[in-house]
Coordinates of C-alpha atoms in Angstrom, one line a residue:
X1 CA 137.6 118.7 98.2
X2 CA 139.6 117.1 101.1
X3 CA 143.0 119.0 102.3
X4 CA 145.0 116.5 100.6
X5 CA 143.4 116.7 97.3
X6 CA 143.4 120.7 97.5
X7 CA 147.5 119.4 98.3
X8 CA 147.4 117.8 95.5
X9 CA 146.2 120.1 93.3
X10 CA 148.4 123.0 94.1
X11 CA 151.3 120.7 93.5
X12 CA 150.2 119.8 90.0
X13 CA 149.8 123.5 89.3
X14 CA 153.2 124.7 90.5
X15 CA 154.9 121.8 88.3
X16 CA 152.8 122.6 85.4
X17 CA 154.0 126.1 85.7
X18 CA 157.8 125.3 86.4
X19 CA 157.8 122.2 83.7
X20 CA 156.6 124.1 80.6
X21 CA 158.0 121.8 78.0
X22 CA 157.4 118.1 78.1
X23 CA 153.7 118.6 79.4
X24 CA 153.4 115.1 78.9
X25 CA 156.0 113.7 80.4
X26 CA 155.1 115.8 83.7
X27 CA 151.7 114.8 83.4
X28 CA 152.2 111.6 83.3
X29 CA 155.1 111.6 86.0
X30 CA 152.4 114.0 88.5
X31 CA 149.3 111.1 87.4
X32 CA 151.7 108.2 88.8
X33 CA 152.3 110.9 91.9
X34 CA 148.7 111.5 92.8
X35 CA 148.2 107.3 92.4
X36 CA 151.1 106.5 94.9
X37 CA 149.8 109.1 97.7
X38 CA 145.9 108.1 97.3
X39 CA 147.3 104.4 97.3
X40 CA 149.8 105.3 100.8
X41 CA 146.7 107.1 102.5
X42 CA 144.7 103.6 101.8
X43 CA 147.4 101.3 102.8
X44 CA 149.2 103.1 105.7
X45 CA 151.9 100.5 106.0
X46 CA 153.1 101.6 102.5
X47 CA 154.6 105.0 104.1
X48 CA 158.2 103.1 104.6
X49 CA 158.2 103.4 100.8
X50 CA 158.0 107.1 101.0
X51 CA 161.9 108.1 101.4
X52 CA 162.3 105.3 98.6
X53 CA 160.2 107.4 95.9
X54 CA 161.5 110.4 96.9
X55 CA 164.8 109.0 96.2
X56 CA 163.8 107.6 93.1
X57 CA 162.0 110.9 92.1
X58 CA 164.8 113.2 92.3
X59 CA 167.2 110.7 90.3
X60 CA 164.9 110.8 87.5
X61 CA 164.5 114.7 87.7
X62 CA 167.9 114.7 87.8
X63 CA 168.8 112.8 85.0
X64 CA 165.9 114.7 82.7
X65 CA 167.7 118.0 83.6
X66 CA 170.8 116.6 82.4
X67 CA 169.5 115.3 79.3
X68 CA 167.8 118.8 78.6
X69 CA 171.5 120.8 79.5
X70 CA 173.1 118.6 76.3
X71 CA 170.6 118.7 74.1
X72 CA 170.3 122.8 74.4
X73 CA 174.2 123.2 74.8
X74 CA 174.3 120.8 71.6
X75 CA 171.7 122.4 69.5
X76 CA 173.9 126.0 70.6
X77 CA 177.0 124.6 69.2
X78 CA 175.2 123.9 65.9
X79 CA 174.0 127.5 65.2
X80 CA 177.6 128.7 65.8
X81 CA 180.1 129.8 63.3
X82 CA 183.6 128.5 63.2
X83 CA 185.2 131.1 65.0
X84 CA 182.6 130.8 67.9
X85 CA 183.1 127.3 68.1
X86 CA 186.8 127.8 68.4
X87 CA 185.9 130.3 71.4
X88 CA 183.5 127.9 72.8
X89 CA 186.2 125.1 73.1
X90 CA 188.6 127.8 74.3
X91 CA 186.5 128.9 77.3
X92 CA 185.9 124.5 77.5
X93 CA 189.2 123.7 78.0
X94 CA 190.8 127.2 80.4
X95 CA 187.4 126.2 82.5
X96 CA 189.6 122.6 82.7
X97 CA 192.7 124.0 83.9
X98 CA 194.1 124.1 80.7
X99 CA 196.4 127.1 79.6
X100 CA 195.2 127.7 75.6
X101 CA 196.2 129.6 73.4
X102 CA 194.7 130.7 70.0
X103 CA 196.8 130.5 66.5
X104 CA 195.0 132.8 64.7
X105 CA 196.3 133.8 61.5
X106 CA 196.3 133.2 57.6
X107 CA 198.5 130.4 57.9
X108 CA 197.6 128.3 61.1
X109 CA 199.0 125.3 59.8
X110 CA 196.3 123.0 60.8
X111 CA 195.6 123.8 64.2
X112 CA 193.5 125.9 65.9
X113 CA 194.4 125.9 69.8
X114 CA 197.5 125.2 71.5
X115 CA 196.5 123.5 74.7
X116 CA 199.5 123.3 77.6
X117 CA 198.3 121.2 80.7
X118 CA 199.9 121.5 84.2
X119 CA 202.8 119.1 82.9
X120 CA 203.8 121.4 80.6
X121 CA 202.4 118.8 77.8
X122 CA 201.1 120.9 74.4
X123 CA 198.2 119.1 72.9
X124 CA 197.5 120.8 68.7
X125 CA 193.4 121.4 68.3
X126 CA 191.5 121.9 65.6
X127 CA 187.7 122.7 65.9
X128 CA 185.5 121.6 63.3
X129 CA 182.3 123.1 63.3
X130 CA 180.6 121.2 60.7
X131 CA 177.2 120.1 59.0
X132 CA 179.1 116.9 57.7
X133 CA 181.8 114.2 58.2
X134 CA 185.1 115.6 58.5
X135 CA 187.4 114.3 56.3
X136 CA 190.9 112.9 56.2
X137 CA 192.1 116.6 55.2
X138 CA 191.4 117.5 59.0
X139 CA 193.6 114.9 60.5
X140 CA 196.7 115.5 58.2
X141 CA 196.4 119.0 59.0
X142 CA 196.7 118.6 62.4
X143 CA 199.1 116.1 62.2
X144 CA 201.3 118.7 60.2
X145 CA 200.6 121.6 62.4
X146 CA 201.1 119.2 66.1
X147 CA 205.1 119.1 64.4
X148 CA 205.2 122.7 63.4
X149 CA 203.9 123.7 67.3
X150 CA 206.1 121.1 68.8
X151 CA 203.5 119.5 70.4
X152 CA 202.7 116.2 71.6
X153 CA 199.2 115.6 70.9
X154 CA 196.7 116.0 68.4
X155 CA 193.1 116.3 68.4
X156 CA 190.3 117.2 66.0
X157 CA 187.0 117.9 67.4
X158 CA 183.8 117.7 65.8
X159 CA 180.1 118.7 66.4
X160 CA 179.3 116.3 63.5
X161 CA 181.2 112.9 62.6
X162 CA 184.6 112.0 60.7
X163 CA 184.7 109.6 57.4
X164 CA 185.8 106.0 57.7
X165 CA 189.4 107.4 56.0
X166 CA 189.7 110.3 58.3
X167 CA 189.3 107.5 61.6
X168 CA 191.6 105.0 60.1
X169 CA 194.2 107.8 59.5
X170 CA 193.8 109.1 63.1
X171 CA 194.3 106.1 64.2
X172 CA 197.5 105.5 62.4
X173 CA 198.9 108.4 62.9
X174 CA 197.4 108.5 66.8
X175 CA 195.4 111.9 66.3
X176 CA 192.6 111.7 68.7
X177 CA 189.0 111.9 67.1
X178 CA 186.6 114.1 69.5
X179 CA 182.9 113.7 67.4
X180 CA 179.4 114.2 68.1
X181 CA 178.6 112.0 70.9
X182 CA 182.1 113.1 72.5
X183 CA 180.8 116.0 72.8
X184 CA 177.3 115.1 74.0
X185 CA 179.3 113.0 77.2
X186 CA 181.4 115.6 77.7
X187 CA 179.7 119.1 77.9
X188 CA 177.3 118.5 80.9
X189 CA 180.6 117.0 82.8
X190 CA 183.4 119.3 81.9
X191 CA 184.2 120.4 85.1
X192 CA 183.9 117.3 86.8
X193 CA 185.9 114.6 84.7
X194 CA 189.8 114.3 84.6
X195 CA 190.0 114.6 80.5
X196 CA 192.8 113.0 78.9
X197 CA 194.0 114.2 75.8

């Protein structure tokens, strides 16, 4: 075994080791390696491509990470109860800049959290933690409770979907709907996108 194939080899070991889950996918991403170099070492010219790949590699490992950060973070958000879920988006939106506040009690009227951004703006939350659609009850309720809070936006978020009734009403009434896949482009940027609510 030449030095470059004992390289090699090491390589594949480490990434097995670090890359438990998706064997496949790293197998076949670490085959396509070990081509490119023995290719490279037979054509020498090909070395002005090397910066290129490497470029190309991290991008992809980049964007796998990313795509493994929501699906966990998701599948989290699913096992929670209500009340978690409620905490979850509190620590979400303070981590934004927001100042929230909870409304905790017997009679919550509908909302949730009270968001306040830097303008001084109250948005009206309520956190659906759900296993399916959220109805139209949702948005009146919010609707009603955005009034009682004096606030000037609503918003009902979901870690499932809304029925056809509950989006046409939210859309009448200008509650903004926050679902599933809301979520799933939201959680691995929080801290880096200007959210408007």
């Amino acid at each position: 075994m030449n030095k470059l194939e004992k390289s090699v080899d090491r390589l594949l070991k480490r990434m097995f080791r670090k890359y438990r889950y998706g064997m496949v996918k790293v197998f076949s991403y670490l085959i396509v390696i070990s081509m490119l170099i023995q290719f490279i070492i037979e054509v020498p010219s090909l070395l002005l491509l090397v910066p290129f790949f490497l470029l190309i590699s991290k991008v992809y490992l980049r964007h796998k990470s990313l795509l493994v950060v929501e699906s966990t973070e998701l599948e989290n958000i699913d096992q929670m109860s209500g009340v978690d879920f409620e905490n979850y988006l509190y620590d979400f939106f303070r981590s934004l800049g927001y100042k929230v506040k909870f409304t905790r009690n017997s009679a919550d009227y509908g909302v949730d959290l009270i968001l306040k951004d830097k303008k001084g703006i109250k948005t009206a939350v309520q956190a659906k933690r759900y296993n399916s659609n959220v109805s139209i009850d949702a948005v009146q309720a919010v609707e009603a409770g955005k009034k009682y809070y004096h606030c000037s936006n609503a918003i009902v978020i979901t870690n499932s979907h809304f029925t056809k009734n509950a989006v046409e009403l939210a859309h009448t009434c200008k509650v903004k709907l926050w679902s599933r896949e809301d979520l799933i482009r939201t959680i691995p940027n929080d801290k880096k996108q200007n959210l408007i609510l």
